[in-house]
Amino acid sequence: MDKKIVQAVLERSKGLCEVCYAPGAELHHIIYGKGKRKQHETVESVALLCWDCHRGTYGVHGREGRELDLELKRKLQHEYWKQGYSWESIREMMGGKLY
Ligand SMILES: [Zn+2]
Ligand SMILES: [Zn+2]
């Protein structure tokens, strides 16, 4: 992962999980897979999470994590929208679809 992105995410989160504010443990790519990670990697698309919010049962990668995963994706596309991107570019940045 780009060092500047890591640095910016750690500063934004102050080292805390960006979902529950427990001490952060792992960086998560809100948009992942599809082999286009680099292209979609922005400061906004990476979140610092605690282990539970990342890999626990209700964590983004967990068995019951679909809701949190969607929530992070919706927040991300809203953030891009606030920054003034068109929905067409946002769709592209979200990996080809909107959430
Ligand atoms: Zn958490
Ligand atoms: Zn992850």
PDB file of C-alpha atoms and ligand atoms in Angstrom:
ATOM      1  CA  MET A   1       0.000   0.000   0.000  1.00  0.00           C
ATOM      2  CA  ASP A   2       1.191   3.537  -0.761  1.00  0.00           C
ATOM      3  CA  LYS A   3       3.045   4.921   2.271  1.00  0.00           C
ATOM      4  CA  LYS A   4       1.419   8.335   1.901  1.00  0.00           C
ATOM      5  CA  ILE A   5      -2.012   6.749   2.028  1.00  0.00           C
ATOM      6  CA  VAL A   6      -1.109   4.723   5.118  1.00  0.00           C
ATOM      7  CA  GLN A   7       0.237   7.875   6.781  1.00  0.00           C
ATOM      8  CA  ALA A   8      -2.875   9.919   5.947  1.00  0.00           C
ATOM      9  CA  VAL A   9      -5.237   7.188   7.177  1.00  0.00           C
ATOM     10  CA  LEU A  10      -3.336   6.859  10.465  1.00  0.00           C
ATOM     11  CA  GLU A  11      -3.485  10.624  10.965  1.00  0.00           C
ATOM     12  CA  ARG A  12      -7.206  10.827  10.142  1.00  0.00           C
ATOM     13  CA  SER A  13      -8.102   7.953  12.460  1.00  0.00           C
ATOM     14  CA  LYS A  14      -5.640   8.927  15.220  1.00  0.00           C
ATOM     15  CA  GLY A  15      -4.886   5.224  15.512  1.00  0.00           C
ATOM     16  CA  LEU A  16      -8.472   4.328  16.413  1.00  0.00           C
ATOM     17  CA  CYS A  17     -10.923   2.023  14.656  1.00  0.00           C
ATOM     18  CA  GLU A  18     -13.029   4.189  12.336  1.00  0.00           C
ATOM     19  CA  VAL A  19     -16.177   2.241  13.148  1.00  0.00           C
ATOM     20  CA  CYS A  20     -16.124   1.755  16.938  1.00  0.00           C
ATOM     21  CA  TYR A  21     -13.095   3.830  18.113  1.00  0.00           C
ATOM     22  CA  ALA A  22     -11.347   0.908  19.770  1.00  0.00           C
ATOM     23  CA  PRO A  23      -7.575   0.844  19.190  1.00  0.00           C
ATOM     24  CA  GLY A  24      -7.075   0.276  15.465  1.00  0.00           C
ATOM     25  CA  ALA A  25      -5.388  -2.913  14.341  1.00  0.00           C
ATOM     26  CA  GLU A  26      -5.610  -3.377  10.581  1.00  0.00           C
ATOM     27  CA  LEU A  27      -6.048  -1.361   7.405  1.00  0.00           C
ATOM     28  CA  HIS A  28      -9.018  -2.321   5.274  1.00  0.00           C
ATOM     29  CA  HIS A  29      -9.636  -1.598   1.599  1.00  0.00           C
ATOM     30  CA  ILE A  30     -13.291  -0.614   1.289  1.00  0.00           C
ATOM     31  CA  ILE A  31     -13.069  -1.498  -2.402  1.00  0.00           C
ATOM     32  CA  TYR A  32     -11.220  -4.758  -2.893  1.00  0.00           C
ATOM     33  CA  GLY A  33     -10.856  -7.557  -5.361  1.00  0.00           C
ATOM     34  CA  LYS A  34     -11.181  -7.344  -9.136  1.00  0.00           C
ATOM     35  CA  GLY A  35      -7.410  -6.851  -9.498  1.00  0.00           C
ATOM     36  CA  LYS A  36      -7.723  -3.089  -9.855  1.00  0.00           C
ATOM     37  CA  ARG A  37      -6.806  -2.261  -6.299  1.00  0.00           C
ATOM     38  CA  LYS A  38      -4.061   0.259  -7.089  1.00  0.00           C
ATOM     39  CA  GLN A  39      -6.294   2.315  -9.327  1.00  0.00           C
ATOM     40  CA  HIS A  40      -9.027   2.497  -6.693  1.00  0.00           C
ATOM     41  CA  GLU A  41      -6.718   3.094  -3.761  1.00  0.00           C
ATOM     42  CA  THR A  42      -7.365   6.541  -2.318  1.00  0.00           C
ATOM     43  CA  VAL A  43      -7.025   7.853   1.219  1.00  0.00           C
ATOM     44  CA  GLU A  44     -10.817   7.723   1.514  1.00  0.00           C
ATOM     45  CA  SER A  45     -11.034   4.115   0.344  1.00  0.00           C
ATOM     46  CA  VAL A  46      -8.810   2.781   3.126  1.00  0.00           C
ATOM     47  CA  ALA A  47     -10.056   2.546   6.712  1.00  0.00           C
ATOM     48  CA  LEU A  48      -8.313   1.685   9.947  1.00  0.00           C
ATOM     49  CA  LEU A  49     -10.332  -0.948  11.807  1.00  0.00           C
ATOM     50  CA  CYS A  50      -9.972  -2.930  15.024  1.00  0.00           C
ATOM     51  CA  TRP A  51      -9.729  -6.692  14.712  1.00  0.00           C
ATOM     52  CA  ASP A  52     -13.434  -7.187  15.543  1.00  0.00           C
ATOM     53  CA  CYS A  53     -14.727  -4.687  12.987  1.00  0.00           C
ATOM     54  CA  HIS A  54     -12.381  -6.195  10.416  1.00  0.00           C
ATOM     55  CA  ARG A  55     -12.463  -9.951  10.905  1.00  0.00           C
ATOM     56  CA  GLY A  56     -14.883 -10.620  13.739  1.00  0.00           C
ATOM     57  CA  THR A  57     -18.321 -12.181  13.096  1.00  0.00           C
ATOM     58  CA  TYR A  58     -19.841  -8.746  12.410  1.00  0.00           C
ATOM     59  CA  GLY A  59     -16.645  -7.351  10.928  1.00  0.00           C
ATOM     60  CA  VAL A  60     -16.496  -6.400   7.241  1.00  0.00           C
ATOM     61  CA  HIS A  61     -14.981  -9.771   6.304  1.00  0.00           C
ATOM     62  CA  GLY A  62     -16.978 -11.717   8.877  1.00  0.00           C
ATOM     63  CA  ARG A  63     -19.867 -14.143   8.430  1.00  0.00           C
ATOM     64  CA  GLU A  64     -22.407 -11.447   9.396  1.00  0.00           C
ATOM     65  CA  GLY A  65     -20.421  -8.528   8.063  1.00  0.00           C
ATOM     66  CA  ARG A  66     -22.323  -7.670   4.909  1.00  0.00           C
ATOM     67  CA  GLU A  67     -24.141  -4.754   6.502  1.00  0.00           C
ATOM     68  CA  LEU A  68     -20.991  -3.077   7.785  1.00  0.00           C
ATOM     69  CA  ASP A  69     -19.312  -3.657   4.424  1.00  0.00           C
ATOM     70  CA  LEU A  70     -22.214  -1.909   2.653  1.00  0.00           C
ATOM     71  CA  GLU A  71     -22.252   0.903   5.188  1.00  0.00           C
ATOM     72  CA  LEU A  72     -18.569   1.652   4.567  1.00  0.00           C
ATOM     73  CA  LYS A  73     -19.100   1.537   0.791  1.00  0.00           C
ATOM     74  CA  ARG A  74     -22.073   3.915   0.968  1.00  0.00           C
ATOM     75  CA  LYS A  75     -20.097   6.308   3.169  1.00  0.00           C
ATOM     76  CA  LEU A  76     -17.229   6.184   0.683  1.00  0.00           C
ATOM     77  CA  GLN A  77     -19.342   6.973  -2.360  1.00  0.00           C
ATOM     78  CA  HIS A  78     -21.035   9.801  -0.449  1.00  0.00           C
ATOM     79  CA  GLU A  79     -17.593  11.165   0.383  1.00  0.00           C
ATOM     80  CA  TYR A  80     -16.616  11.123  -3.309  1.00  0.00           C
ATOM     81  CA  TRP A  81     -19.921  12.814  -4.155  1.00  0.00           C
ATOM     82  CA  LYS A  82     -19.216  15.565  -1.593  1.00  0.00           C
ATOM     83  CA  GLN A  83     -15.831  16.044  -3.235  1.00  0.00           C
ATOM     84  CA  GLY A  84     -17.623  16.831  -6.488  1.00  0.00           C
ATOM     85  CA  TYR A  85     -17.053  13.703  -8.577  1.00  0.00           C
ATOM     86  CA  SER A  86     -19.735  12.819 -11.111  1.00  0.00           C
ATOM     87  CA  TRP A  87     -21.734   9.629 -10.497  1.00  0.00           C
ATOM     88  CA  GLU A  88     -20.063   8.191 -13.581  1.00  0.00           C
ATOM     89  CA  SER A  89     -16.585   8.632 -12.058  1.00  0.00           C
ATOM     90  CA  ILE A  90     -17.810   7.463  -8.686  1.00  0.00           C
ATOM     91  CA  ARG A  91     -19.138   4.260 -10.252  1.00  0.00           C
ATOM     92  CA  GLU A  92     -15.709   3.742 -11.806  1.00  0.00           C
ATOM     93  CA  MET A  93     -13.930   4.436  -8.503  1.00  0.00           C
ATOM     94  CA  MET A  94     -16.259   2.057  -6.682  1.00  0.00           C
ATOM     95  CA  GLY A  95     -15.134  -0.762  -8.955  1.00  0.00           C
ATOM     96  CA  GLY A  96     -17.873  -0.594 -11.581  1.00  0.00           C
ATOM     97  CA  LYS A  97     -21.035  -0.240  -9.502  1.00  0.00           C
ATOM     98  CA  LEU A  98     -22.814   1.903  -6.990  1.00  0.00           C
ATOM     99  CA  TYR A  99     -24.044   0.817  -3.571  1.00  0.00           C
TER     100      TYR A  99
HETATM  101 ZN    ZN B   1     -13.892  -1.441  15.597  1.00  0.00          ZN
HETATM  102 ZN    ZN B   2     -10.163  -5.781   4.969  1.00  0.00          ZN
END
